Short mmCIF file of C-alpha atoms in Angstrom, two decimals:
data_model
loop_
_atom_site.label_atom_id
_atom_site.label_comp_id
_atom_site.label_asym_id
_atom_site.label_seq_id
_atom_site.Cartn_x
_atom_site.Cartn_y
_atom_site.Cartn_z
CA ALA A 1 -25.01 2.67 -6.24
CA GLN A 2 -22.18 4.74 -4.57
CA LYS A 3 -19.87 6.31 -6.48
CA VAL A 4 -16.53 8.78 -5.97
CA THR A 5 -15.23 11.55 -8.07
CA GLN A 6 -11.90 12.45 -8.36
CA ALA A 7 -11.87 14.72 -11.06
CA GLN A 8 -8.36 15.88 -10.70
CA THR A 9 -6.38 14.19 -12.28
CA GLU A 10 -2.90 15.27 -11.71
CA ILE A 11 -1.60 18.45 -9.95
CA SER A 12 1.70 19.96 -9.44
CA VAL A 13 2.63 22.63 -6.75
CA VAL A 14 5.90 24.31 -5.69
CA GLU A 15 6.72 23.14 -2.16
CA LYS A 16 5.20 24.75 0.86
CA GLU A 17 1.99 25.50 -1.12
CA ASP A 18 -1.18 24.91 0.34
CA VAL A 19 -2.86 22.49 -2.18
CA THR A 20 -6.50 21.10 -1.71
CA LEU A 21 -7.34 17.56 -3.24
CA ASP A 22 -11.16 17.33 -4.37
CA CYS A 23 -13.52 14.38 -3.88
CA VAL A 24 -17.43 14.15 -4.20
CA TYR A 25 -19.42 11.16 -3.48
CA GLU A 26 -22.83 9.67 -4.17
CA THR A 27 -24.93 7.55 -2.12
CA ARG A 28 -27.89 6.59 -0.97
CA ASP A 29 -27.15 6.03 2.55
CA THR A 30 -28.11 8.54 5.22
CA THR A 31 -25.14 6.75 7.45
CA TYR A 32 -21.64 6.04 5.89
CA TYR A 33 -18.20 6.54 6.44
CA LEU A 34 -15.67 7.59 3.52
CA PHE A 35 -12.07 7.07 3.72
CA TRP A 36 -8.56 8.94 2.11
CA TYR A 37 -5.54 6.68 1.37
CA LYS A 38 -1.65 7.70 -0.13
CA GLN A 39 -0.10 5.72 -2.37
CA PRO A 40 3.26 6.95 -2.47
CA PRO A 41 5.76 6.03 -5.08
CA SER A 42 6.79 2.68 -3.52
CA GLY A 43 3.48 1.87 -4.22
CA GLU A 44 1.94 0.37 -0.73
CA LEU A 45 -1.15 1.64 0.48
CA VAL A 46 -1.60 4.15 3.62
CA PHE A 47 -4.55 4.98 5.48
CA LEU A 48 -4.76 8.64 6.23
CA ILE A 49 -8.70 9.42 7.39
CA ARG A 50 -12.24 7.55 8.15
CA ARG A 51 -14.76 10.14 8.56
CA ASN A 52 -18.58 9.55 9.45
CA SER A 53 -21.17 10.95 7.60
CA PHE A 54 -22.97 12.41 11.04
CA ASP A 55 -19.86 14.52 11.86
CA GLU A 56 -19.22 17.38 9.85
CA GLN A 57 -16.82 18.85 12.12
CA ASN A 58 -13.38 20.08 9.83
CA GLU A 59 -10.42 17.40 11.20
CA ILE A 60 -6.94 18.82 11.12
CA SER A 61 -4.05 16.27 11.26
CA GLY A 62 -0.38 18.05 11.66
CA ARG A 63 -0.08 19.72 7.92
CA TYR A 64 -3.63 17.60 6.77
CA SER A 65 -7.28 18.72 6.89
CA TRP A 66 -10.28 17.41 5.79
CA ASN A 67 -13.82 19.51 4.84
CA PHE A 68 -16.52 17.38 4.57
CA GLN A 69 -19.62 19.04 3.67
CA LYS A 70 -22.73 16.73 3.57
CA SER A 71 -25.04 19.37 1.16
CA THR A 72 -22.28 19.48 -1.28
CA SER A 73 -21.01 15.59 -1.02
CA SER A 74 -17.50 16.79 -0.85
CA PHE A 75 -15.02 15.74 1.21
CA ASN A 76 -11.78 17.65 0.51
CA PHE A 77 -8.31 16.86 1.56
CA THR A 78 -6.03 19.98 2.26
CA ILE A 79 -2.04 19.68 2.25
CA THR A 80 -0.49 22.76 4.11
CA ALA A 81 2.92 23.37 3.36
CA SER A 82 3.63 20.77 0.90
CA GLN A 83 6.68 18.47 1.12
CA VAL A 84 8.10 16.80 -1.73
CA VAL A 85 7.61 13.67 0.49
CA ASP A 86 3.94 14.27 -0.05
CA SER A 87 4.26 13.65 -3.86
CA ALA A 88 1.85 10.35 -4.47
CA VAL A 89 -1.34 9.44 -5.50
CA TYR A 90 -4.42 9.82 -2.91
CA PHE A 91 -7.42 7.93 -3.34
CA CYS A 92 -11.16 8.81 -1.37
CA ALA A 93 -12.88 6.25 -1.11
CA PRO A 94 -16.31 5.27 0.64
CA PRO A 95 -17.87 2.06 1.62
CA THR A 96 -20.24 0.54 -0.66
CA GLY A 97 -23.26 -0.59 1.48
CA GLY A 98 -21.32 -3.62 2.15
CA PHE A 99 -17.81 -4.16 2.30
CA LYS A 100 -16.17 -3.76 -1.60
CA THR A 101 -14.56 -0.25 -0.81
CA ILE A 102 -14.80 1.84 -4.22
CA PHE A 103 -11.58 3.93 -4.95
CA GLY A 104 -11.90 6.52 -7.04
CA ALA A 105 -9.17 7.03 -10.21
CA GLY A 106 -7.29 9.19 -7.45
CA THR A 107 -5.32 12.06 -7.93
CA ARG A 108 -1.58 12.39 -8.70
CA LEU A 109 0.63 14.96 -6.47
CA PHE A 110 3.53 16.10 -7.98
CA VAL A 111 5.61 18.34 -5.16
CA LYS A 112 8.19 19.90 -6.43
CA ALA A 113 11.35 21.46 -4.57
CA ASN B 1 1.06 -5.31 15.63
CA ALA B 2 2.80 -6.19 12.38
CA GLY B 3 0.58 -4.95 9.72
CA VAL B 4 -0.82 -6.72 6.29
CA MET B 5 1.83 -8.79 4.81
CA GLN B 6 2.06 -10.21 1.33
CA ASN B 7 4.52 -12.02 -0.19
CA PRO B 8 5.93 -12.33 -2.98
CA ARG B 9 6.55 -8.63 -3.20
CA HIS B 10 7.49 -9.01 -6.80
CA LEU B 11 6.69 -12.26 -8.95
CA VAL B 12 6.93 -12.64 -12.89
CA ARG B 13 5.69 -15.37 -14.51
CA ARG B 14 5.59 -16.48 -18.46
CA ARG B 15 2.17 -16.23 -20.23
CA GLY B 16 0.46 -19.68 -19.48
CA GLN B 17 1.90 -19.84 -16.11
CA GLU B 18 0.33 -19.99 -12.12
CA ALA B 19 0.70 -17.30 -10.09
CA ARG B 20 0.13 -17.95 -6.41
CA LEU B 21 -0.37 -14.61 -4.16
CA ARG B 22 -0.11 -14.77 -0.67
CA CYS B 23 -1.54 -12.46 2.20
CA SER B 24 -1.13 -12.60 5.66
CA PRO B 25 -3.77 -10.12 7.24
CA MET B 26 -2.88 -8.03 10.58
CA LYS B 27 -3.47 -9.89 14.13
CA GLY B 28 -6.72 -10.17 15.40
CA HIS B 29 -8.12 -9.84 11.96
CA SER B 30 -10.41 -12.15 9.86
CA HIS B 31 -11.59 -10.94 6.81
CA VAL B 32 -9.73 -10.42 4.08
CA TYR B 33 -10.04 -8.18 0.93
CA TRP B 34 -8.43 -8.57 -3.02
CA TYR B 35 -7.85 -5.27 -4.81
CA ARG B 36 -6.26 -5.17 -8.35
CA GLN B 37 -4.48 -2.14 -9.41
CA LEU B 38 -3.77 -1.98 -12.99
CA PRO B 39 -1.11 0.27 -14.19
CA GLU B 40 -1.89 4.43 -13.78
CA GLU B 41 -5.50 2.97 -12.73
CA GLY B 42 -7.37 3.06 -9.09
CA LEU B 43 -7.97 0.00 -7.45
CA LYS B 44 -10.98 -2.49 -8.21
CA PHE B 45 -12.55 -5.21 -5.62
CA MET B 46 -12.02 -8.52 -6.60
CA VAL B 47 -12.74 -10.82 -3.69
CA TYR B 48 -13.89 -10.45 0.23
CA LEU B 49 -13.12 -13.34 2.12
CA GLN B 50 -13.36 -14.88 5.90
CA LYS B 51 -12.13 -17.72 7.25
CA GLU B 52 -12.76 -20.52 4.91
CA ASN B 53 -15.21 -18.64 3.17
CA ILE B 54 -15.65 -16.78 0.79
CA ILE B 55 -18.25 -13.73 1.05
CA ASP B 56 -17.99 -11.81 -2.20
CA GLU B 57 -16.41 -12.65 -5.65
CA SER B 58 -18.53 -10.33 -7.22
CA GLY B 59 -15.26 -8.66 -8.60
CA MET B 60 -13.38 -11.46 -9.57
CA PRO B 61 -12.73 -12.60 -13.72
CA LYS B 62 -15.26 -15.57 -14.13
CA GLU B 63 -12.05 -18.04 -15.38
CA ARG B 64 -8.49 -18.41 -14.36
CA PHE B 65 -8.59 -16.66 -10.92
CA SER B 66 -9.61 -18.33 -7.53
CA ALA B 67 -9.15 -17.12 -4.03
CA GLU B 68 -9.01 -18.91 -0.85
CA PHE B 69 -8.64 -17.67 3.19
CA PRO B 70 -7.88 -21.07 4.69
CA LYS B 71 -8.81 -22.11 8.67
CA GLU B 72 -4.75 -21.67 9.18
CA GLY B 73 -2.60 -20.02 6.90
CA PRO B 74 -2.61 -17.14 4.90
CA SER B 75 -5.16 -16.07 1.99
CA ILE B 76 -4.12 -17.43 -1.17
CA LEU B 77 -4.82 -15.48 -4.46
CA ARG B 78 -4.80 -18.22 -7.95
CA ILE B 79 -4.56 -17.16 -10.88
CA GLN B 80 -4.10 -20.05 -13.44
CA GLN B 81 -2.68 -19.64 -17.25
CA VAL B 82 -1.73 -16.26 -16.65
CA VAL B 83 -1.81 -13.71 -19.55
CA ARG B 84 -0.26 -10.28 -19.84
CA GLY B 85 -3.53 -8.39 -19.18
CA ASP B 86 -3.23 -10.17 -15.46
CA SER B 87 -0.05 -7.50 -15.13
CA ALA B 88 -0.56 -5.61 -12.43
CA ALA B 89 -0.20 -4.91 -8.42
CA TYR B 90 -2.66 -7.15 -6.17
CA PHE B 91 -3.10 -5.59 -2.96
CA CYS B 92 -5.07 -7.33 -0.25
CA ALA B 93 -6.53 -5.64 2.82
CA SER B 94 -7.61 -7.13 6.29
CA SER B 95 -10.04 -5.58 8.90
CA PRO B 96 -11.49 -6.80 12.25
CA GLN B 97 -14.76 -7.02 11.45
CA THR B 98 -17.22 -6.58 7.95
CA ALA B 99 -18.78 -3.48 8.76
CA ASP B 100 -19.39 -0.20 6.28
CA THR B 101 -17.45 1.08 9.27
CA ASP B 102 -14.56 -0.70 9.25
CA THR B 103 -10.94 0.22 7.90
CA GLN B 104 -9.40 -2.16 5.48
CA TYR B 105 -5.55 -1.95 5.97
CA PHE B 106 -3.69 -2.66 2.77
CA GLY B 107 -0.58 -4.74 2.66
CA PRO B 108 2.22 -3.46 0.15
CA GLY B 109 1.13 -5.40 -2.65
CA THR B 110 1.90 -7.71 -4.99
CA ARG B 111 3.25 -6.82 -8.30
CA LEU B 112 2.81 -9.15 -11.16
CA THR B 113 4.25 -8.90 -14.10
CA VAL B 114 3.80 -11.43 -17.04
CA LEU B 115 6.26 -11.55 -19.85
#
């Protein structure tokens, strides 16, 4: 079975600090995709990124970057120069080998002004 | 292109009543997924449907819960005889295909409160 672990339950930072959210996954599949979603206080789920297991290059999108390390089964997410609007719960998710995306427990990020 | 739409956004029911949650997938998407998020928890898969078919309902409680995705109209998640433990946010997602590679796009959720 596929499994995702987000060990950090809550993280609190001050605005403009960099912050990294960890995600460790387990899978028997050789090919897979990983996702990150954001859930702001308003409650909706926002898709952030999808990463193919074949592509080990880091990805950067504005202040967001993702570090995929296949050797350690990690797919960590870094926010550079955090802002108050980044405060949210962030979920890491792999597909399960079908269509049932399994979400980790999420990491709640608080960014203080 | 409108996103996934869910209604109502908030629903209040008394114990024993029925709750009907609606989900309209994104245009061009024929696959719908329902998830439940209990307070302070992550999302749990409930059911996956295609038009007129339930593909996987392994996450659905055995009783009182049902889902459908008719040929015309939105997908419906129905909860009969609601209990307080059903209070949660229910999210619908859609994708164009079923493959693992597909991104699921989520609706804003329906927050069900059972009094």
